[in-house]
Amino acid sequence: MARHTVGAGILSDRAIRALFDGGKLVADRPLDGDQIQPASLDLRLGKIAYRVRASFLPGPTSTVKDKLVRLSMHEIDLSAGAVLETGCVYIVPLLESLALSETISASANPKSSTGRLDIFTRVMADFGQEFDKIPAGYNGPLWIEVSPRTFPIVARTGSRLSQIRFRQGKALLDETELMALHQAETLVASETPNVSGGGIALSIDLAGDGRDSLVGYRGKHHTAVVDVDKRGAQDVHDFWEPIYNRGSADLILDPDEFYILVSRESVHVPPDYAAEMTPFDPLVGEFRVHYAGFFDPGFGHSAAGGAGSRAVLEVRSHQVPFILEHGQIVGRLVYERMLERPDALYGTGAGSNYQAQGLKLSKHFRS
């Protein structure tokens, strides 16, 4: 098994709480009870959404607020909830801000439910030159870009669309360490895992349980709004077209359509590690897994209520139709060490919505 490098790793729930206690993380209001996850922190929307003409980065000489003076079209009060329309770009201050030490950096990703609703989100820091990357030593506010792609949404102050991870040093496993960990812990349910590019491959399941079985969903257009804070409030068929195996175990991806599919392999994240789905290499095909995502310690772990959990994948084609075939590689998981084992594993808390999952839509839709 891979050996831990002293002093390098992802911060656990215990360490994230310590950041708040030490003033390295500050919030405008008390934390929600389930806001701290085993290896990440959910970020909450602030009071105002700024409708902007286009996405932007602040760059090395500007704050986000400086750019908003020039690019903001109008302001939307989120305190009582507001509709954010598809095809529009909004910038929202987050309730959380940072005062990181010189040894701690951070990265952000959409929450699982955000990706499954096709809400494009990216976190920005003042003077930032990359989305979703917060350099070590950063001291200042955080902002989020929100752009619903398929469904209009209702969001409000306190809504949680993105999450942030904190890391000390370089904790990423290399290919040798990753293979050793797989042999000891079975990271994916595959006898001959494809380990390359620093990650372990996941392939697509388009066979399901055989002919006529459900293998995915395609998002509908011109739907009603989805309230991002309401669980089980919407009927699946009002928003999604089911996709079935018709005997060929392949799928033509239409350009600009949004698909929910599932990995063929079950995924396991041992308690002392965290994982992340990396963006798919476009050189392999004219499509991509649309949203990268965090996998917390304990995802698919038997002691936390899982027996391996399949990865739900948000997929889009690029400019041309593309045939996706059963078993085709669609993404890679990279694994990082934890600095310490978290107090709670994924699947043991109230906020763990997708343990032991198969093909599953977001929590907003009734089963």
mmCIF file of N, CA, C and O in Angstrom, residues 151-219:
data_model
loop_
_atom_site.group_PDB
_atom_site.id
_atom_site.type_symbol
_atom_site.label_atom_id
_atom_site.label_comp_id
_atom_site.label_asym_id
_atom_site.label_seq_id
_atom_site.Cartn_x
_atom_site.Cartn_y
_atom_site.Cartn_z
ATOM 1 N N PHE A 151 -31.784 23.351 -16.847
ATOM 2 C CA PHE A 151 -32.999 23.721 -16.119
ATOM 3 C C PHE A 151 -32.807 25.070 -15.425
ATOM 4 O O PHE A 151 -31.767 25.304 -14.804
ATOM 5 N N PRO A 152 -33.822 25.964 -15.490
ATOM 6 C CA PRO A 152 -33.756 27.146 -14.627
ATOM 7 C C PRO A 152 -33.885 26.709 -13.171
ATOM 8 O O PRO A 152 -34.519 25.696 -12.873
ATOM 9 N N ILE A 153 -33.254 27.443 -12.274
ATOM 10 C CA ILE A 153 -33.246 27.036 -10.867
ATOM 11 C C ILE A 153 -33.724 28.176 -9.974
ATOM 12 O O ILE A 153 -33.687 29.348 -10.354
ATOM 13 N N VAL A 154 -34.164 27.800 -8.787
ATOM 14 C CA VAL A 154 -34.395 28.750 -7.700
ATOM 15 C C VAL A 154 -33.294 28.533 -6.675
ATOM 16 O O VAL A 154 -33.059 27.407 -6.229
ATOM 17 N N ALA A 155 -32.591 29.607 -6.349
ATOM 18 C CA ALA A 155 -31.539 29.550 -5.334
ATOM 19 C C ALA A 155 -31.728 30.713 -4.382
ATOM 20 O O ALA A 155 -32.413 31.698 -4.697
ATOM 21 N N ARG A 156 -31.100 30.624 -3.222
ATOM 22 C CA ARG A 156 -31.264 31.646 -2.194
ATOM 23 C C ARG A 156 -29.997 31.754 -1.357
ATOM 24 O O ARG A 156 -29.097 30.902 -1.470
ATOM 25 N N THR A 157 -29.947 32.775 -0.527
ATOM 26 C CA THR A 157 -28.845 32.910 0.410
ATOM 27 C C THR A 157 -28.748 31.639 1.258
ATOM 28 O O THR A 157 -29.733 31.196 1.836
ATOM 29 N N GLY A 158 -27.572 31.046 1.284
ATOM 30 C CA GLY A 158 -27.383 29.800 2.021
ATOM 31 C C GLY A 158 -27.438 28.553 1.171
ATOM 32 O O GLY A 158 -27.060 27.476 1.641
ATOM 33 N N SER A 159 -27.916 28.654 -0.075
ATOM 34 C CA SER A 159 -27.907 27.486 -0.958
ATOM 35 C C SER A 159 -26.472 27.038 -1.183
ATOM 36 O O SER A 159 -25.557 27.846 -1.291
ATOM 37 N N ARG A 160 -26.290 25.718 -1.281
ATOM 38 C CA ARG A 160 -24.948 25.144 -1.375
ATOM 39 C C ARG A 160 -24.791 24.457 -2.729
ATOM 40 O O ARG A 160 -25.332 23.388 -2.959
ATOM 41 N N LEU A 161 -24.018 25.086 -3.625
ATOM 42 C CA LEU A 161 -23.824 24.568 -4.970
ATOM 43 C C LEU A 161 -22.421 24.026 -5.204
ATOM 44 O O LEU A 161 -22.205 23.261 -6.136
ATOM 45 N N SER A 162 -21.480 24.441 -4.389
ATOM 46 C CA SER A 162 -20.086 24.060 -4.598
ATOM 47 C C SER A 162 -19.471 23.637 -3.273
ATOM 48 O O SER A 162 -20.030 23.879 -2.198
ATOM 49 N N GLN A 163 -18.318 22.981 -3.352
ATOM 50 C CA GLN A 163 -17.614 22.543 -2.154
ATOM 51 C C GLN A 163 -16.119 22.778 -2.353
ATOM 52 O O GLN A 163 -15.636 22.862 -3.482
ATOM 53 N N ILE A 164 -15.418 22.891 -1.245
ATOM 54 C CA ILE A 164 -13.998 23.227 -1.290
ATOM 55 C C ILE A 164 -13.214 22.218 -0.469
ATOM 56 O O ILE A 164 -13.681 21.746 0.569
ATOM 57 N N ARG A 165 -12.034 21.859 -0.965
ATOM 58 C CA ARG A 165 -11.103 20.970 -0.279
ATOM 59 C C ARG A 165 -9.835 21.728 0.050
ATOM 60 O O ARG A 165 -9.385 22.555 -0.740
ATOM 61 N N PHE A 166 -9.263 21.402 1.189
ATOM 62 C CA PHE A 166 -8.020 22.030 1.620
ATOM 63 C C PHE A 166 -6.924 20.979 1.647
ATOM 64 O O PHE A 166 -7.144 19.851 2.076
ATOM 65 N N ARG A 167 -5.727 21.364 1.204
ATOM 66 C CA ARG A 167 -4.624 20.406 1.160
ATOM 67 C C ARG A 167 -3.325 21.051 1.609
ATOM 68 O O ARG A 167 -3.116 22.253 1.434
ATOM 69 N N GLN A 168 -2.507 20.229 2.200
ATOM 70 C CA GLN A 168 -1.176 20.639 2.618
ATOM 71 C C GLN A 168 -0.159 19.840 1.823
ATOM 72 O O GLN A 168 -0.159 18.608 1.874
ATOM 73 N N GLY A 169 0.691 20.521 1.071
ATOM 74 C CA GLY A 169 1.686 19.835 0.263
ATOM 75 C C GLY A 169 1.058 19.084 -0.893
ATOM 76 O O GLY A 169 -0.107 19.290 -1.255
ATOM 77 N N LYS A 170 1.823 18.171 -1.479
ATOM 78 C CA LYS A 170 1.364 17.380 -2.623
ATOM 79 C C LYS A 170 1.036 15.979 -2.139
ATOM 80 O O LYS A 170 1.912 15.246 -1.678
ATOM 81 N N ALA A 171 -0.240 15.623 -2.244
ATOM 82 C CA ALA A 171 -0.714 14.369 -1.684
ATOM 83 C C ALA A 171 -1.147 13.366 -2.741
ATOM 84 O O ALA A 171 -1.640 12.279 -2.417
ATOM 85 N N LEU A 172 -0.963 13.708 -4.022
ATOM 86 C CA LEU A 172 -1.466 12.871 -5.110
ATOM 87 C C LEU A 172 -0.655 11.587 -5.222
ATOM 88 O O LEU A 172 0.576 11.612 -5.180
ATOM 89 N N LEU A 173 -1.349 10.463 -5.377
ATOM 90 C CA LEU A 173 -0.664 9.188 -5.574
ATOM 91 C C LEU A 173 -0.165 9.077 -7.014
ATOM 92 O O LEU A 173 -0.884 9.435 -7.956
ATOM 93 N N ASP A 174 1.052 8.556 -7.172
ATOM 94 C CA ASP A 174 1.522 8.293 -8.524
ATOM 95 C C ASP A 174 1.008 6.924 -8.973
ATOM 96 O O ASP A 174 0.311 6.229 -8.241
ATOM 97 N N GLU A 175 1.335 6.535 -10.199
ATOM 98 C CA GLU A 175 0.759 5.308 -10.767
ATOM 99 C C GLU A 175 1.177 4.064 -9.994
ATOM 100 O O GLU A 175 0.367 3.146 -9.801
ATOM 101 N N THR A 176 2.403 4.024 -9.540
ATOM 102 C CA THR A 176 2.867 2.860 -8.770
ATOM 103 C C THR A 176 2.121 2.759 -7.450
ATOM 104 O O THR A 176 1.648 1.685 -7.049
ATOM 105 N N GLU A 177 1.975 3.892 -6.760
ATOM 106 C CA GLU A 177 1.256 3.908 -5.491
ATOM 107 C C GLU A 177 -0.222 3.584 -5.690
ATOM 108 O O GLU A 177 -0.842 2.873 -4.886
ATOM 109 N N LEU A 178 -0.776 4.096 -6.777
ATOM 110 C CA LEU A 178 -2.191 3.861 -7.060
ATOM 111 C C LEU A 178 -2.457 2.378 -7.325
ATOM 112 O O LEU A 178 -3.436 1.814 -6.819
ATOM 113 N N MET A 179 -1.599 1.725 -8.093
ATOM 114 C CA MET A 179 -1.778 0.298 -8.356
ATOM 115 C C MET A 179 -1.625 -0.519 -7.073
ATOM 116 O O MET A 179 -2.378 -1.471 -6.839
ATOM 117 N N ALA A 180 -0.661 -0.144 -6.224
ATOM 118 C CA ALA A 180 -0.482 -0.849 -4.961
ATOM 119 C C ALA A 180 -1.708 -0.698 -4.071
ATOM 120 O O ALA A 180 -2.151 -1.662 -3.428
ATOM 121 N N LEU A 181 -2.275 0.503 -4.043
ATOM 122 C CA LEU A 181 -3.480 0.717 -3.234
ATOM 123 C C LEU A 181 -4.651 -0.068 -3.797
ATOM 124 O O LEU A 181 -5.442 -0.650 -3.047
ATOM 125 N N HIS A 182 -4.759 -0.110 -5.122
ATOM 126 C CA HIS A 182 -5.836 -0.894 -5.732
ATOM 127 C C HIS A 182 -5.710 -2.377 -5.382
ATOM 128 O O HIS A 182 -6.704 -3.047 -5.069
ATOM 129 N N GLN A 183 -4.516 -2.902 -5.444
ATOM 130 C CA GLN A 183 -4.313 -4.321 -5.123
ATOM 131 C C GLN A 183 -4.638 -4.626 -3.664
ATOM 132 O O GLN A 183 -5.107 -5.709 -3.347
ATOM 133 N N ALA A 184 -4.443 -3.640 -2.787
ATOM 134 C CA ALA A 184 -4.729 -3.853 -1.364
ATOM 135 C C ALA A 184 -6.190 -3.586 -1.021
ATOM 136 O O ALA A 184 -6.764 -4.249 -0.148
ATOM 137 N N GLU A 185 -6.827 -2.619 -1.717
ATOM 138 C CA GLU A 185 -8.151 -2.144 -1.287
ATOM 139 C C GLU A 185 -9.239 -2.265 -2.350
ATOM 140 O O GLU A 185 -10.402 -1.975 -2.056
ATOM 141 N N THR A 186 -8.904 -2.657 -3.586
ATOM 142 C CA THR A 186 -9.841 -2.734 -4.714
ATOM 143 C C THR A 186 -10.555 -1.399 -4.895
ATOM 144 O O THR A 186 -11.680 -1.187 -4.442
ATOM 145 N N LEU A 187 -9.905 -0.481 -5.585
ATOM 146 C CA LEU A 187 -10.446 0.854 -5.801
ATOM 147 C C LEU A 187 -11.579 0.851 -6.819
ATOM 148 O O LEU A 187 -12.548 1.598 -6.676
ATOM 149 N N VAL A 188 -11.452 0.061 -7.868
ATOM 150 C CA VAL A 188 -12.540 -0.110 -8.827
ATOM 151 C C VAL A 188 -12.737 -1.598 -9.061
ATOM 152 O O VAL A 188 -11.782 -2.382 -8.973
ATOM 153 N N ALA A 189 -13.964 -1.984 -9.329
ATOM 154 C CA ALA A 189 -14.284 -3.396 -9.515
ATOM 155 C C ALA A 189 -13.861 -3.832 -10.909
ATOM 156 O O ALA A 189 -14.672 -3.941 -11.829
ATOM 157 N N SER A 190 -12.556 -4.057 -11.071
ATOM 158 C CA SER A 190 -12.005 -4.486 -12.350
ATOM 159 C C SER A 190 -10.792 -5.349 -12.082
ATOM 160 O O SER A 190 -9.919 -4.984 -11.292
ATOM 161 N N GLU A 191 -10.739 -6.503 -12.742
ATOM 162 C CA GLU A 191 -9.601 -7.396 -12.544
ATOM 163 C C GLU A 191 -8.325 -6.818 -13.141
ATOM 164 O O GLU A 191 -7.223 -7.058 -12.641
ATOM 165 N N THR A 192 -8.450 -6.072 -14.216
ATOM 166 C CA THR A 192 -7.285 -5.481 -14.879
ATOM 167 C C THR A 192 -7.518 -3.979 -15.025
ATOM 168 O O THR A 192 -7.866 -3.495 -16.109
ATOM 169 N N PRO A 193 -7.358 -3.217 -13.951
ATOM 170 C CA PRO A 193 -7.632 -1.780 -14.015
ATOM 171 C C PRO A 193 -6.681 -1.066 -14.960
ATOM 172 O O PRO A 193 -5.512 -1.434 -15.104
ATOM 173 N N ASN A 194 -7.198 -0.059 -15.619
ATOM 174 C CA ASN A 194 -6.412 0.774 -16.518
ATOM 175 C C ASN A 194 -5.877 1.948 -15.709
ATOM 176 O O ASN A 194 -6.608 2.880 -15.380
ATOM 177 N N VAL A 195 -4.606 1.880 -15.344
ATOM 178 C CA VAL A 195 -3.961 2.934 -14.563
ATOM 179 C C VAL A 195 -2.949 3.640 -15.456
ATOM 180 O O VAL A 195 -1.964 3.046 -15.884
ATOM 181 N N SER A 196 -3.196 4.901 -15.740
ATOM 182 C CA SER A 196 -2.276 5.702 -16.551
ATOM 183 C C SER A 196 -2.616 7.162 -16.333
ATOM 184 O O SER A 196 -3.705 7.501 -15.868
ATOM 185 N N GLY A 197 -1.684 8.025 -16.680
ATOM 186 C CA GLY A 197 -1.927 9.450 -16.532
ATOM 187 C C GLY A 197 -2.190 9.861 -15.096
ATOM 188 O O GLY A 197 -2.841 10.886 -14.851
ATOM 189 N N GLY A 198 -1.710 9.056 -14.145
ATOM 190 C CA GLY A 198 -1.894 9.382 -12.733
ATOM 191 C C GLY A 198 -3.262 9.037 -12.191
ATOM 192 O O GLY A 198 -3.576 9.368 -11.039
ATOM 193 N N GLY A 199 -4.095 8.355 -12.993
ATOM 194 C CA GLY A 199 -5.439 8.033 -12.539
ATOM 195 C C GLY A 199 -5.848 6.638 -12.935
ATOM 196 O O GLY A 199 -5.164 5.953 -13.711
ATOM 197 N N ILE A 200 -6.983 6.218 -12.425
ATOM 198 C CA ILE A 200 -7.516 4.891 -12.711
ATOM 199 C C ILE A 200 -8.805 5.065 -13.518
ATOM 200 O O ILE A 200 -9.675 5.860 -13.162
ATOM 201 N N ALA A 201 -8.893 4.387 -14.644
ATOM 202 C CA ALA A 201 -9.939 4.658 -15.625
ATOM 203 C C ALA A 201 -11.298 4.147 -15.169
ATOM 204 O O ALA A 201 -11.420 3.105 -14.521
ATOM 205 N N LEU A 202 -12.324 4.892 -15.551
ATOM 206 C CA LEU A 202 -13.708 4.459 -15.425
ATOM 207 C C LEU A 202 -14.318 4.387 -16.821
ATOM 208 O O LEU A 202 -14.063 5.252 -17.666
ATOM 209 N N SER A 203 -15.125 3.362 -17.049
ATOM 210 C CA SER A 203 -15.781 3.202 -18.345
ATOM 211 C C SER A 203 -17.294 3.305 -18.176
ATOM 212 O O SER A 203 -17.817 3.284 -17.063
ATOM 213 N N ILE A 204 -17.979 3.413 -19.289
ATOM 214 C CA ILE A 204 -19.418 3.688 -19.271
ATOM 215 C C ILE A 204 -20.217 2.399 -19.334
ATOM 216 O O ILE A 204 -19.829 1.437 -20.005
ATOM 217 N N ASP A 205 -21.339 2.362 -18.626
ATOM 218 C CA ASP A 205 -22.252 1.223 -18.663
ATOM 219 C C ASP A 205 -23.452 1.591 -19.528
ATOM 220 O O ASP A 205 -24.303 2.383 -19.114
ATOM 221 N N LEU A 206 -23.507 1.025 -20.719
ATOM 222 C CA LEU A 206 -24.662 1.214 -21.593
ATOM 223 C C LEU A 206 -25.417 -0.085 -21.818
ATOM 224 O O LEU A 206 -26.344 -0.143 -22.630
ATOM 225 N N ALA A 207 -25.040 -1.144 -21.074
ATOM 226 C CA ALA A 207 -25.731 -2.429 -21.173
ATOM 227 C C ALA A 207 -26.821 -2.547 -20.119
ATOM 228 O O ALA A 207 -27.865 -3.162 -20.353
ATOM 229 N N GLY A 208 -26.578 -1.949 -18.936
ATOM 230 C CA GLY A 208 -27.554 -2.061 -17.860
ATOM 231 C C GLY A 208 -27.792 -3.502 -17.473
ATOM 232 O O GLY A 208 -26.859 -4.313 -17.395
ATOM 233 N N ASP A 209 -29.046 -3.845 -17.266
ATOM 234 C CA ASP A 209 -29.426 -5.214 -16.922
ATOM 235 C C ASP A 209 -29.904 -5.998 -18.132
ATOM 236 O O ASP A 209 -30.623 -6.991 -18.009
ATOM 237 N N GLY A 210 -29.512 -5.548 -19.324
ATOM 238 C CA GLY A 210 -29.915 -6.243 -20.532
ATOM 239 C C GLY A 210 -30.858 -5.415 -21.378
ATOM 240 O O GLY A 210 -31.148 -4.249 -21.070
ATOM 241 N N ARG A 211 -31.328 -6.020 -22.429
ATOM 242 C CA ARG A 211 -32.204 -5.323 -23.375
ATOM 243 C C ARG A 211 -33.419 -4.726 -22.665
ATOM 244 O O ARG A 211 -34.022 -5.360 -21.799
ATOM 245 N N ASP A 212 -33.754 -3.502 -23.040
ATOM 246 C CA ASP A 212 -34.894 -2.743 -22.515
ATOM 247 C C ASP A 212 -34.698 -2.242 -21.087
ATOM 248 O O ASP A 212 -35.618 -1.687 -20.492
ATOM 249 N N SER A 213 -33.515 -2.403 -20.526
ATOM 250 C CA SER A 213 -33.271 -1.866 -19.183
ATOM 251 C C SER A 213 -32.826 -0.403 -19.270
ATOM 252 O O SER A 213 -32.267 0.048 -20.267
ATOM 253 N N LEU A 214 -33.074 0.331 -18.193
ATOM 254 C CA LEU A 214 -32.734 1.749 -18.120
ATOM 255 C C LEU A 214 -31.216 1.922 -18.017
ATOM 256 O O LEU A 214 -30.569 1.301 -17.173
ATOM 257 N N VAL A 215 -30.634 2.764 -18.868
ATOM 258 C CA VAL A 215 -29.180 2.981 -18.830
ATOM 259 C C VAL A 215 -28.809 4.450 -18.666
ATOM 260 O O VAL A 215 -27.631 4.775 -18.475
ATOM 261 N N GLY A 216 -29.777 5.366 -18.733
ATOM 262 C CA GLY A 216 -29.431 6.765 -18.568
ATOM 263 C C GLY A 216 -30.633 7.672 -18.726
ATOM 264 O O GLY A 216 -31.777 7.223 -18.880
ATOM 265 N N TYR A 217 -30.353 8.979 -18.669
ATOM 266 C CA TYR A 217 -31.389 10.003 -18.831
ATOM 267 C C TYR A 217 -30.834 11.133 -19.700
ATOM 268 O O TYR A 217 -29.641 11.441 -19.661
ATOM 269 N N ARG A 218 -31.735 11.756 -20.465
ATOM 270 C CA ARG A 218 -31.386 12.958 -21.225
ATOM 271 C C ARG A 218 -32.269 14.093 -20.726
ATOM 272 O O ARG A 218 -33.489 13.948 -20.597
ATOM 273 N N GLY A 219 -31.648 15.249 -20.443
ATOM 274 C CA GLY A 219 -32.404 16.381 -19.925
ATOM 275 C C GLY A 219 -33.367 16.956 -20.945
ATOM 276 O O GLY A 219 -33.027 17.096 -22.125
#
